Amino acid sequence: MMPTRMLDRGAILFLLLLGAIAVLVPLSNLYLPPSSPYHMSTYVIAVFGKYLCYALLALSIDLIWGYCGILSLGHGAFFALGGYAMGMYLMRQIGTRGVYGNPVLPDFMVFLNWDKLPFYWYGFDWFAYAVLMVVLVPGALAFVFGWFAFRSRVTGVYLSIITQALTFALMLGFFRNNFGFGGNNGLTDFKDILGFNIQAQGTRDALFAISAVALMIGFVICRVIVTSKLGKVLIAIRDAENRTRFLGYRVEAYKLFVFTLSACMAGVAGALYVLQVGIINPGEFSPANSIEAVIWVAVGGRGTLTGAVLGALLVNYGKTYFTTGFLAPYWLFVLGGMFVAVTLLLPRGIVGTIRHGFASLRARKAAARDDDANRPTIPDAAPRPAE
């Protein structure tokens, strides 16, 4: 049985809220009439399903940055690789329904006069293999990258720069047509998944619910880690890496483990994102996307888990709101201003500031109770003798 300290009251309430959303939102779309004020349109389902994928990505970044001090500015690479792995499976499911009707080659390969399917596309006919690649490919890249980076003791801003260089190099590579991933256009025009029409209302509702469940599982995994002895070592590495190393801990092994796990979570988020958005292209590798994901975590609260989720939801909702009207040209200014404001006024983020405020309030109340308990009592005056 999971110790209660791993899932406190706040964490349990958060999971219950996500569970309720996973059930009630799809039901409102399927069974409530459009005239009902509680009806959720299919468009809203798709948009908020995308937000849940972003929240899982933010959670993966918070795990390494908030609790281990690893600031990755290239986590969008793992997100995109997971998306491409799922996109390759979806492309293989099109078959003869493509524009050129080729039963083996995707349309972009026929257009580029490819005569056979590249070997790294083998196996993507099967959903189980695609799911394995969604986790394995980002995890393997993170493991290899982390093995060299952490053993070389690259930390701080230098690590952030090389993670950004990694995702930029991948973006340039995937833009090339001879990579076999669709070049500039990427992978799109998906038809179905496991025999279900990917555009159908019921499928979109199911994908929304699956995204919410994946976020719940990711949250539980992160919560179990950060509240365990492993989590205490990660926090020690974040606060004093050299001192932790001198105490005998293999700092590189801890950082490599959490970095690889975080990349796997980002890959799952990318796969679910592609299923709901319907396209994956090299633009997802853009370093700007990774930096924006870091801003989500900073706004919500670094090192809080729930804050990372809240930050992803709030910032992306604001992005949708500000980029659909006359304010669209100013969105980047709003985003930059938000980051500066949070850094100067709320360095702990939204959730971190709230938690700090409650902790300070409890500390003051406890100090007041201690003062009352330690205050000397004045004995009552003795009664006057009878005259």
Tab-separated table of C-alpha atoms in Angstrom:
chain	number	residue	atom	x	y	z
A	1	MET	CA	0.000	0.000	0.000
A	2	MET	CA	1.370	3.394	-0.966
A	3	PRO	CA	2.392	5.433	2.084
A	4	THR	CA	0.110	8.369	2.723
A	5	ARG	CA	3.087	10.719	2.808
A	6	MET	CA	3.619	10.103	-0.910
A	7	LEU	CA	0.108	11.256	-1.734
A	8	ASP	CA	-0.955	13.939	0.703
A	9	ARG	CA	-4.378	15.536	0.787
A	10	GLY	CA	-3.514	18.075	-1.900
A	11	ALA	CA	-2.178	15.413	-4.261
A	12	ILE	CA	-5.231	13.214	-3.740
A	13	LEU	CA	-7.576	16.131	-4.425
A	14	PHE	CA	-5.612	16.943	-7.573
A	15	LEU	CA	-5.912	13.348	-8.812
A	16	LEU	CA	-9.621	13.255	-8.016
A	17	LEU	CA	-10.107	16.466	-9.981
A	18	LEU	CA	-8.267	15.041	-12.980
A	19	GLY	CA	-10.293	11.828	-12.722
A	20	ALA	CA	-13.542	13.771	-12.670
A	21	ILE	CA	-12.432	15.773	-15.710
A	22	ALA	CA	-11.487	12.584	-17.564
A	23	VAL	CA	-15.005	11.213	-17.050
A	24	LEU	CA	-17.348	14.192	-17.007
A	25	VAL	CA	-15.946	16.232	-19.908
A	26	PRO	CA	-16.291	13.434	-22.533
A	27	LEU	CA	-19.742	12.553	-21.177
A	28	SER	CA	-20.862	16.168	-21.545
A	29	ASN	CA	-19.758	16.061	-25.172
A	30	LEU	CA	-21.463	12.759	-25.954
A	31	TYR	CA	-24.739	12.951	-24.057
A	32	LEU	CA	-25.618	16.602	-23.471
A	33	PRO	CA	-27.308	18.515	-26.309
A	34	PRO	CA	-25.408	21.432	-27.865
A	35	SER	CA	-28.006	23.797	-26.426
A	36	SER	CA	-27.025	22.837	-22.867
A	37	PRO	CA	-24.703	25.291	-21.072
A	38	TYR	CA	-22.705	22.276	-19.820
A	39	HIS	CA	-22.122	20.839	-23.285
A	40	MET	CA	-18.481	20.628	-24.397
A	41	SER	CA	-17.998	20.853	-28.140
A	42	THR	CA	-15.672	18.498	-29.982
A	43	TYR	CA	-13.420	21.453	-30.773
A	44	VAL	CA	-13.060	22.306	-27.090
A	45	ILE	CA	-12.362	18.647	-26.321
A	46	ALA	CA	-9.520	18.621	-28.869
A	47	VAL	CA	-8.038	21.919	-27.619
A	48	PHE	CA	-8.075	20.957	-23.957
A	49	GLY	CA	-6.806	17.487	-24.799
A	50	LYS	CA	-3.797	19.231	-26.328
A	51	TYR	CA	-3.409	21.251	-23.129
A	52	LEU	CA	-3.282	18.024	-21.093
A	53	CYS	CA	-0.427	16.791	-23.303
A	54	TYR	CA	1.413	20.044	-22.687
A	55	ALA	CA	0.793	19.611	-18.959
A	56	LEU	CA	2.450	16.173	-19.057
A	57	LEU	CA	5.438	17.730	-20.850
A	58	ALA	CA	5.636	20.453	-18.200
A	59	LEU	CA	5.485	17.794	-15.484
A	60	SER	CA	8.451	15.997	-17.032
A	61	ILE	CA	10.463	19.242	-17.069
A	62	ASP	CA	9.542	20.058	-13.475
A	63	LEU	CA	10.805	16.653	-12.373
A	64	ILE	CA	14.342	17.370	-13.592
A	65	TRP	CA	14.454	21.138	-13.141
A	66	GLY	CA	12.438	21.659	-9.992
A	67	TYR	CA	13.829	18.678	-8.068
A	68	CYS	CA	17.242	17.963	-9.602
A	69	GLY	CA	18.345	21.334	-10.929
A	70	ILE	CA	18.694	20.169	-14.556
A	71	LEU	CA	17.452	23.008	-16.751
A	72	SER	CA	16.766	21.452	-20.142
A	73	LEU	CA	16.089	23.842	-22.989
A	74	GLY	CA	15.684	21.002	-25.455
A	75	HIS	CA	12.942	18.849	-24.002
A	76	GLY	CA	10.837	19.578	-27.043
A	77	ALA	CA	13.106	17.129	-28.883
A	78	PHE	CA	11.840	14.199	-26.808
A	79	PHE	CA	8.277	15.451	-27.165
A	80	ALA	CA	8.652	15.586	-30.958
A	81	LEU	CA	10.344	12.174	-31.196
A	82	GLY	CA	7.436	10.572	-29.366
A	83	GLY	CA	5.096	12.354	-31.749
A	84	TYR	CA	6.973	11.127	-34.801
A	85	ALA	CA	6.926	7.549	-33.520
A	86	MET	CA	3.136	7.657	-33.221
A	87	GLY	CA	2.837	9.534	-36.511
A	88	MET	CA	4.749	6.783	-38.332
A	89	TYR	CA	2.272	4.212	-37.053
A	90	LEU	CA	-0.652	6.360	-38.172
A	91	MET	CA	0.900	6.827	-41.617
A	92	ARG	CA	1.277	3.068	-42.026
A	93	GLN	CA	-2.431	2.655	-41.245
A	94	ILE	CA	-3.453	4.799	-44.250
A	95	GLY	CA	-2.541	2.099	-46.782
A	96	THR	CA	-4.254	2.495	-50.148
A	97	ARG	CA	-6.391	5.411	-48.907
A	98	GLY	CA	-3.562	7.842	-49.612
A	99	VAL	CA	-3.502	10.232	-52.541
A	100	TYR	CA	-1.314	7.899	-54.607
A	101	GLY	CA	-2.920	4.692	-53.386
A	102	ASN	CA	0.377	2.960	-52.616
A	103	PRO	CA	-0.232	0.169	-50.077
A	104	VAL	CA	3.304	0.357	-48.640
A	105	LEU	CA	4.842	3.796	-49.158
A	106	PRO	CA	3.397	6.964	-47.594
A	107	ASP	CA	2.383	9.671	-50.043
A	108	PHE	CA	5.454	11.845	-49.467
A	109	MET	CA	7.753	8.929	-50.310
A	110	VAL	CA	5.859	8.264	-53.540
A	111	PHE	CA	6.094	11.961	-54.398
A	112	LEU	CA	9.861	11.911	-53.806
A	113	ASN	CA	10.242	8.767	-55.961
A	114	TRP	CA	11.325	6.461	-53.158
A	115	ASP	CA	11.284	2.858	-54.354
A	116	LYS	CA	11.134	1.085	-50.987
A	117	LEU	CA	10.293	1.672	-47.357
A	118	PRO	CA	13.313	2.611	-45.176
A	119	PHE	CA	14.300	-0.069	-42.668
A	120	TYR	CA	13.567	2.187	-39.673
A	121	TRP	CA	9.903	2.238	-40.732
A	122	TYR	CA	9.648	-1.535	-40.301
A	123	GLY	CA	7.463	-2.605	-37.411
A	124	PHE	CA	5.278	0.480	-37.349
A	125	ASP	CA	2.400	-1.572	-38.753
A	126	TRP	CA	1.805	-2.738	-35.174
A	127	PHE	CA	0.449	-0.483	-32.477
A	128	ALA	CA	2.390	-2.214	-29.683
A	129	TYR	CA	5.672	-1.620	-31.504
A	130	ALA	CA	4.781	2.053	-32.017
A	131	VAL	CA	3.972	2.473	-28.325
A	132	LEU	CA	7.311	0.875	-27.457
A	133	MET	CA	9.113	3.297	-29.771
A	134	VAL	CA	7.222	6.253	-28.275
A	135	VAL	CA	8.959	5.499	-24.978
A	136	LEU	CA	12.162	3.841	-26.168
A	137	VAL	CA	13.390	6.356	-28.767
A	138	PRO	CA	13.252	9.486	-26.536
A	139	GLY	CA	14.519	7.456	-23.589
A	140	ALA	CA	17.460	6.041	-25.562
A	141	LEU	CA	18.460	9.473	-26.866
A	142	ALA	CA	18.234	10.961	-23.367
A	143	PHE	CA	20.272	8.086	-21.932
A	144	VAL	CA	23.081	8.468	-24.493
A	145	PHE	CA	23.068	12.260	-24.247
A	146	GLY	CA	22.959	12.214	-20.447
A	147	TRP	CA	25.649	9.545	-20.216
A	148	PHE	CA	28.200	11.789	-21.926
A	149	ALA	CA	26.967	15.090	-20.472
A	150	PHE	CA	26.690	14.042	-16.833
A	151	ARG	CA	29.866	11.955	-16.807
A	152	SER	CA	31.653	15.011	-18.165
A	153	ARG	CA	30.087	16.978	-15.295
A	154	VAL	CA	28.468	19.496	-17.606
A	155	THR	CA	26.055	21.518	-15.477
A	156	GLY	CA	24.272	24.828	-15.290
A	157	VAL	CA	24.007	27.082	-18.291
A	158	TYR	CA	26.401	24.911	-20.312
A	159	LEU	CA	24.045	21.939	-20.062
A	160	SER	CA	21.112	24.159	-21.031
A	161	ILE	CA	22.980	25.323	-24.126
A	162	ILE	CA	23.885	21.848	-25.356
A	163	THR	CA	20.320	20.589	-24.836
A	164	GLN	CA	19.165	23.507	-26.960
A	165	ALA	CA	21.789	22.642	-29.565
A	166	LEU	CA	20.527	19.044	-29.570
A	167	THR	CA	16.953	19.963	-30.433
A	168	PHE	CA	18.112	22.514	-33.015
A	169	ALA	CA	20.273	19.898	-34.745
A	170	LEU	CA	17.352	17.467	-34.822
A	171	MET	CA	15.096	20.159	-36.265
A	172	LEU	CA	17.541	20.806	-39.109
A	173	GLY	CA	17.844	17.090	-39.789
A	174	PHE	CA	14.109	16.426	-39.857
A	175	PHE	CA	13.596	19.308	-42.274
A	176	ARG	CA	15.607	17.373	-44.868
A	177	ASN	CA	13.554	15.227	-47.257
A	178	ASN	CA	16.163	12.472	-47.367
A	179	PHE	CA	15.636	11.737	-43.667
A	180	GLY	CA	12.457	9.910	-44.577
A	181	PHE	CA	10.123	11.719	-42.195
A	182	GLY	CA	8.208	13.991	-44.528
A	183	GLY	CA	10.604	16.908	-44.574
A	184	ASN	CA	9.082	20.333	-44.049
A	185	ASN	CA	5.493	19.024	-44.216
A	186	GLY	CA	6.050	16.280	-41.668
A	187	LEU	CA	3.462	13.542	-41.188
A	188	THR	CA	-0.266	14.226	-41.527
A	189	ASP	CA	-3.538	13.132	-43.162
A	190	PHE	CA	-4.053	10.405	-40.568
A	191	LYS	CA	-7.131	8.219	-40.985
A	192	ASP	CA	-7.650	5.927	-38.016
A	193	ILE	CA	-6.109	4.272	-34.971
A	194	LEU	CA	-6.826	0.658	-34.031
A	195	GLY	CA	-9.656	0.697	-36.573
A	196	PHE	CA	-11.358	3.806	-35.120
A	197	ASN	CA	-11.748	6.966	-37.177
A	198	ILE	CA	-9.361	9.443	-35.614
A	199	GLN	CA	-11.681	12.354	-36.450
A	200	ALA	CA	-14.802	10.775	-34.945
A	201	GLN	CA	-16.393	12.406	-31.937
A	202	GLY	CA	-16.154	9.287	-29.781
A	203	THR	CA	-12.475	8.799	-30.642
A	204	ARG	CA	-11.633	12.354	-29.657
A	205	ASP	CA	-13.463	11.913	-26.362
A	206	ALA	CA	-11.530	8.719	-25.696
A	207	LEU	CA	-8.220	10.415	-26.515
A	208	PHE	CA	-9.063	13.250	-24.124
A	209	ALA	CA	-9.776	10.767	-21.337
A	210	ILE	CA	-6.578	8.827	-22.096
A	211	SER	CA	-4.573	12.056	-21.974
A	212	ALA	CA	-6.040	12.890	-18.564
A	213	VAL	CA	-5.259	9.387	-17.289
A	214	ALA	CA	-1.698	9.626	-18.654
A	215	LEU	CA	-1.282	12.918	-16.802
A	216	MET	CA	-2.541	11.266	-13.612
A	217	ILE	CA	-0.091	8.381	-14.003
A	218	GLY	CA	2.770	10.786	-14.718
A	219	PHE	CA	1.869	12.822	-11.642
A	220	VAL	CA	1.806	9.730	-9.414
A	221	ILE	CA	5.183	8.564	-10.751
A	222	CYS	CA	6.729	11.974	-10.119
A	223	ARG	CA	5.117	12.234	-6.701
A	224	VAL	CA	6.380	8.825	-5.619
A	225	ILE	CA	9.889	9.730	-6.754
A	226	VAL	CA	10.129	13.162	-5.130
A	227	THR	CA	8.741	11.965	-1.779
A	228	SER	CA	11.038	8.941	-1.571
A	229	LYS	CA	14.683	8.688	-0.503
A	230	LEU	CA	15.572	9.038	-4.170
A	231	GLY	CA	13.760	12.368	-4.232
A	232	LYS	CA	15.740	13.598	-1.231
A	233	VAL	CA	18.973	12.752	-3.003
A	234	LEU	CA	17.746	14.615	-6.106
A	235	ILE	CA	16.982	17.686	-4.007
A	236	ALA	CA	20.416	17.434	-2.417
A	237	ILE	CA	21.966	17.325	-5.893
A	238	ARG	CA	19.934	20.388	-6.858
A	239	ASP	CA	20.994	22.381	-3.807
A	240	ALA	CA	24.606	21.203	-3.361
A	241	GLU	CA	25.818	18.834	-6.064
A	242	ASN	CA	29.489	18.784	-5.045
A	243	ARG	CA	28.681	18.173	-1.391
A	244	THR	CA	26.349	15.326	-2.370
A	245	ARG	CA	29.123	13.786	-4.476
A	246	PHE	CA	31.606	14.065	-1.598
A	247	LEU	CA	29.144	12.207	0.638
A	248	GLY	CA	29.578	9.183	-1.626
A	249	TYR	CA	26.517	9.378	-3.871
A	250	ARG	CA	26.930	8.646	-7.587
A	251	VAL	CA	25.437	11.910	-8.719
A	252	GLU	CA	25.753	11.063	-12.416
A	253	ALA	CA	23.654	7.898	-12.027
A	254	TYR	CA	20.841	9.738	-10.260
A	255	LYS	CA	20.793	12.519	-12.828
A	256	LEU	CA	20.910	10.053	-15.713
A	257	PHE	CA	17.979	8.063	-14.337
A	258	VAL	CA	15.688	11.033	-13.765
A	259	PHE	CA	16.656	12.647	-17.078
A	260	THR	CA	15.847	9.457	-19.009
A	261	LEU	CA	12.544	8.998	-17.188
A	262	SER	CA	11.623	12.611	-17.915
A	263	ALA	CA	12.362	12.101	-21.633
A	264	CYS	CA	10.106	9.026	-21.715
A	265	MET	CA	7.274	11.051	-20.177
A	266	ALA	CA	7.802	13.782	-22.768
A	267	GLY	CA	7.651	11.167	-25.541
A	268	VAL	CA	4.284	9.906	-24.287
A	269	ALA	CA	3.014	13.488	-24.199
A	270	GLY	CA	4.140	13.981	-27.804
A	271	ALA	CA	2.403	10.800	-28.979
A	272	LEU	CA	-0.899	11.825	-27.401
A	273	TYR	CA	-0.479	15.318	-28.833
A	274	VAL	CA	-0.149	13.999	-32.392
A	275	LEU	CA	-3.268	11.867	-32.025
A	276	GLN	CA	-5.342	14.924	-31.144
A	277	VAL	CA	-3.725	17.571	-33.334
A	278	GLY	CA	-3.408	15.381	-36.421
A	279	ILE	CA	0.028	16.483	-37.592
A	280	ILE	CA	3.676	16.376	-36.570
A	281	ASN	CA	6.379	18.367	-38.345
A	282	PRO	CA	9.941	19.552	-37.634
A	283	GLY	CA	8.609	22.762	-36.145
A	284	GLU	CA	7.981	20.844	-32.923
A	285	PHE	CA	11.761	20.585	-32.510
A	286	SER	CA	12.075	24.360	-32.429
A	287	PRO	CA	14.117	25.556	-29.418
A	288	ALA	CA	11.462	28.223	-28.857
A	289	ASN	CA	8.955	25.478	-27.989
A	290	SER	CA	11.278	24.056	-25.349
A	291	ILE	CA	11.873	27.498	-23.847
A	292	GLU	CA	8.132	28.118	-23.758
A	293	ALA	CA	7.642	24.848	-21.868
A	294	VAL	CA	10.154	26.025	-19.265
A	295	ILE	CA	8.110	29.218	-18.889
A	296	TRP	CA	5.016	27.106	-18.125
A	297	VAL	CA	6.853	25.508	-15.225
A	298	ALA	CA	8.215	28.831	-13.961
A	299	VAL	CA	4.768	30.449	-14.040
A	300	GLY	CA	3.051	27.587	-12.239
A	301	GLY	CA	5.800	26.985	-9.724
A	302	ARG	CA	9.065	25.137	-10.079
A	303	GLY	CA	9.373	22.142	-7.767
A	304	THR	CA	5.646	21.789	-7.052
A	305	LEU	CA	4.355	19.304	-9.717
A	306	THR	CA	0.823	20.688	-9.537
A	307	GLY	CA	2.242	24.092	-10.384
A	308	ALA	CA	3.774	22.754	-13.589
A	309	VAL	CA	0.392	21.410	-14.668
A	310	LEU	CA	-1.384	24.638	-13.736
A	311	GLY	CA	1.214	26.755	-15.533
A	312	ALA	CA	0.894	24.724	-18.738
A	313	LEU	CA	-2.887	25.035	-18.704
A	314	LEU	CA	-2.966	28.749	-17.912
A	315	VAL	CA	-0.257	29.848	-20.339
A	316	ASN	CA	-1.619	27.791	-23.222
A	317	TYR	CA	-5.161	28.970	-22.587
A	318	GLY	CA	-3.814	32.524	-22.644
A	319	LYS	CA	-1.982	31.734	-25.873
A	320	THR	CA	-5.220	30.497	-27.465
A	321	TYR	CA	-7.074	33.578	-26.247
A	322	PHE	CA	-4.471	36.154	-27.283
A	323	THR	CA	-3.725	34.629	-30.696
A	324	THR	CA	-7.313	34.516	-31.955
A	325	GLY	CA	-8.082	38.237	-32.140
A	326	PHE	CA	-6.563	41.650	-32.580
A	327	LEU	CA	-4.031	40.859	-29.857
A	328	ALA	CA	-2.427	38.078	-31.906
A	329	PRO	CA	0.652	40.126	-33.006
A	330	TYR	CA	1.431	40.897	-29.364
A	331	TRP	CA	1.340	37.379	-27.922
A	332	LEU	CA	5.131	37.026	-27.697
A	333	PHE	CA	5.300	40.321	-25.817
A	334	VAL	CA	2.656	39.043	-23.402
A	335	LEU	CA	4.554	35.780	-22.906
A	336	GLY	CA	7.854	37.555	-22.337
A	337	GLY	CA	6.245	40.043	-19.974
A	338	MET	CA	4.628	37.195	-18.054
A	339	PHE	CA	7.984	35.492	-17.588
A	340	VAL	CA	9.660	38.721	-16.430
A	341	ALA	CA	6.792	39.477	-14.046
A	342	VAL	CA	6.906	36.007	-12.532
A	343	THR	CA	10.678	36.167	-12.140
A	344	LEU	CA	10.556	39.536	-10.374
A	345	LEU	CA	7.291	39.346	-8.437
A	346	LEU	CA	6.585	35.624	-8.012
A	347	PRO	CA	9.945	33.822	-8.111
A	348	ARG	CA	8.304	30.719	-6.631
A	349	GLY	CA	5.519	30.701	-9.242
A	350	ILE	CA	1.804	30.705	-8.523
A	351	VAL	CA	1.545	27.464	-6.557
A	352	GLY	CA	4.917	27.945	-4.875
A	353	THR	CA	3.925	31.401	-3.646
A	354	ILE	CA	0.611	30.117	-2.279
A	355	ARG	CA	2.352	27.257	-0.483
A	356	HIS	CA	4.965	29.581	0.955
A	357	GLY	CA	2.239	31.921	2.198
A	358	PHE	CA	0.366	29.130	3.965
A	359	ALA	CA	3.597	27.755	5.442
A	360	SER	CA	4.512	31.201	6.791
A	361	LEU	CA	1.039	31.596	8.261
A	362	ARG	CA	1.252	28.208	9.989
A	363	ALA	CA	4.709	29.053	11.304
A	364	ARG	CA	3.466	32.325	12.794
A	365	LYS	CA	0.519	30.576	14.441
A	366	ALA	CA	2.790	27.887	15.869
A	367	ALA	CA	5.182	30.548	17.192
A	368	ALA	CA	2.276	32.383	18.792
A	369	ARG	CA	1.098	29.172	20.496
A	370	ASP	CA	4.615	28.504	21.792
A	371	ASP	CA	4.840	32.033	23.184
A	372	ASP	CA	1.539	31.585	24.996
A	373	ALA	CA	2.645	28.229	26.407
A	374	ASN	CA	5.989	29.585	27.649
A	375	ARG	CA	4.636	32.817	29.067
A	376	PRO	CA	4.913	32.781	32.926
A	377	THR	CA	1.612	32.849	34.759
A	378	ILE	CA	0.989	35.327	37.579
A	379	PRO	CA	-0.549	33.580	40.628
A	380	ASP	CA	-3.795	34.929	41.969
A	381	ALA	CA	-3.520	37.198	44.997
A	382	ALA	CA	-4.050	35.472	48.358
A	383	PRO	CA	-7.405	36.244	49.970
A	384	ARG	CA	-7.389	38.814	52.759
A	385	PRO	CA	-7.774	37.329	56.233
A	386	ALA	CA	-11.078	37.903	58.000
A	387	GLU	CA	-11.033	40.808	60.447
